[in-house]
Structures are given as structure tokens and as C-alpha cells.
């Protein structure tokens, strides 16, 4: 077996934000003459411009209300940590990555929250071979991403905070309130340097979440990320991300499939809200979230089908199976809701007959 090696940038499936958008970050840093908080690579104004784009040389990374981003950036310029809250698929992880990249130049100091996340992932662990051979020492200590961020004055990220056990969550309380991480085994501590802060993401829609304690929640400033306000806004977001993913996977661009993108977004929005876009027909909402992120996944898979098993043009048959698989999560109730929507809404909609037949065939 060949030894692992570091591939070239072209080999990386998904570069980190600070690598993928290095030219934009360099451009903003070069032209940024506004005050920068201690330890920041860019001013708050430039960070916001990087995230939202400038309509010219800087591409938008997040499409949404400017005030939401400004509040998030302003929070990180204080001693308050930031909690990005929202239903699944509202770009919480995406936004946290780009904020960390613009502020610290490094988005990789990441703790992924799961039901099995241990306290060592938030505080520190040990190299047990050295620990047994030498006893407790700074050399035997394995720092967590949070500890590294504190020592280096960078932004740490905690994904899916509410999926972590409550006792692990509460390990952050001292870090966020005292800006200190004690190491009692060594009789010392790590104090946060200027530039340190923490971005956490959470949602309360998925099963298996652990509510934050009031003590921990008080340490965060919470910013709620809404679902896209309009269909056009959501179509724009989906088309951009599908196009970006398509380029990295060497798939055809999303431009030829704009009609199918609009159709998928319409279906997801109507089922999500429980009413058709004209407001005339009530429909049953399935159990899933039907998020923007799921729409992106359905369409990316559809483009792959069209590219490898068709003529490269995205058609209803390419997205039908993905839509059905996303909508029907609960085999009984969701299937009933989907069939009713298909027969009462899709079947009667002008210009949707091909889509209706494709969905019926895979349902």
C-alpha cells in the first residue's frame, strides 16, 4: 500500500474557505483601512463584505439579511461567543466557516458535536504513551481545537453543540466566562490571547438534541438564521451552491437546469409551509425539514445522473428519485402526504406533467 501524501490543490475535493477564497481575502486585507479588533485579519466591515460579497470582485458566500451578518460579526468583536441557531439547512456551518476564515485566516479549529463527543474534544487529552513513560507534562498533553484557538488567538468552531452531552457542553462555561482553560494535572492554565472567540451552531429540530443549560446559553449571543424569505432568494442560493459543487466534481453547470432548480425549490417550500405558493391549496407537511441544503443535494445528484447516464441536461426524471427519497422519511405518514401533494397539486399544475409522471413512476 502506498504511503499517504498531501495532494495538490486541484486534488482536494473541498478546500477550506481560506484556501478556496484566498485571493478575495488577500484583496480585502490589502484595501482594508478600517480599524481591526486585536488579532483579526480583517476589519468587521471587510469580514461582512467577504461574507455577503460586493457585487464585483468579492463573491457572496451567504445570501440573506445583511443585518444578521452584521450582528454576528459585531458579536465576535466583543468578548461574547456566537451561537448560530436555525433549522437544519440554513447555512449555519457554512457561515461559521467563512466567519472564522475571514477573522482568523483559519477555519480548521473545529469540534464536531455528536452524542459520543468526549470532554477531551473541548478541553484537552493526553498522549498516553508519553503519559505512562514520563508522567503528566506539557509535552504529553494533546490540545483540543478550543485550547489551540485560545493559545493562538484564533476563532474556534463547535458544530452541532446541542448534540453533545450536557456535561461536555458545560466544559465551555469556564472557557467562555473566564477566558481560561485550567490544567489541574499540571497546576497551570491556558489563558486566551486577543483574537480568541468561539462560534457554535445548533438546531432544535433534529431528534436527540440536548438543551443548553441556562448558564451556558448566557455566555452566547444567539443569532437565528432564517430560511430564505422568498422563492427567488432560495433559487439563487441553490443555483450558486449546485454550480460550485458541480465544478469541484467536474459536472455540468447548473445553468441548463434552472427550470428544475425552480421546481425542486417550489416543491420543498410548499411542503415545508403547508400551502401552495398561490395560497389557494393547503397541503400536508411531511416530517422532514426539506431544507435548502437538501434541495442542493437532490439537484447535485440529479446533475450527476444527467451527466453520467443522460445527455447532460437536467430533466424531471433526474431529480424525481432524490425528491421522493428526501420527502418520504417516515414510510407511512410521509408517503400519504407526498401522494396527496402529487395528485392534488403537481398533477394539475400546467407544464409539470413530465415531472408528475417521473415522480409517480418512482413513488
Coordinates of N, CA and C in Angstrom, one line a residue, residues 20 64 91 123 173 185 187 213 356:
X20 N -9.8 28.3 -0.6 CA -10.6 28.5 -1.8 C -10.8 30.0 -2.2
X64 N -28.5 36.4 2.4 CA -29.5 36.6 3.4 C -29.5 38.1 3.9
X91 N -27.6 27.1 6.5 CA -26.2 27.6 6.3 C -25.4 28.0 7.5
X123 N -11.6 20.3 25.9 CA -10.6 20.8 26.8 C -9.2 20.3 26.2
X173 N -18.1 26.5 29.8 CA -18.5 27.6 30.6 C -17.3 28.5 31.1
X185 N -3.9 19.0 36.3 CA -2.9 17.9 36.4 C -1.5 18.5 36.4
X187 N -1.0 21.9 37.2 CA -1.0 23.1 38.1 C -0.8 24.4 37.3
X213 N -27.7 24.4 28.9 CA -28.0 24.9 30.3 C -28.1 26.4 30.2
X356 N -44.6 15.2 -13.0 CA -45.6 14.4 -12.3 C -45.4 12.9 -12.7

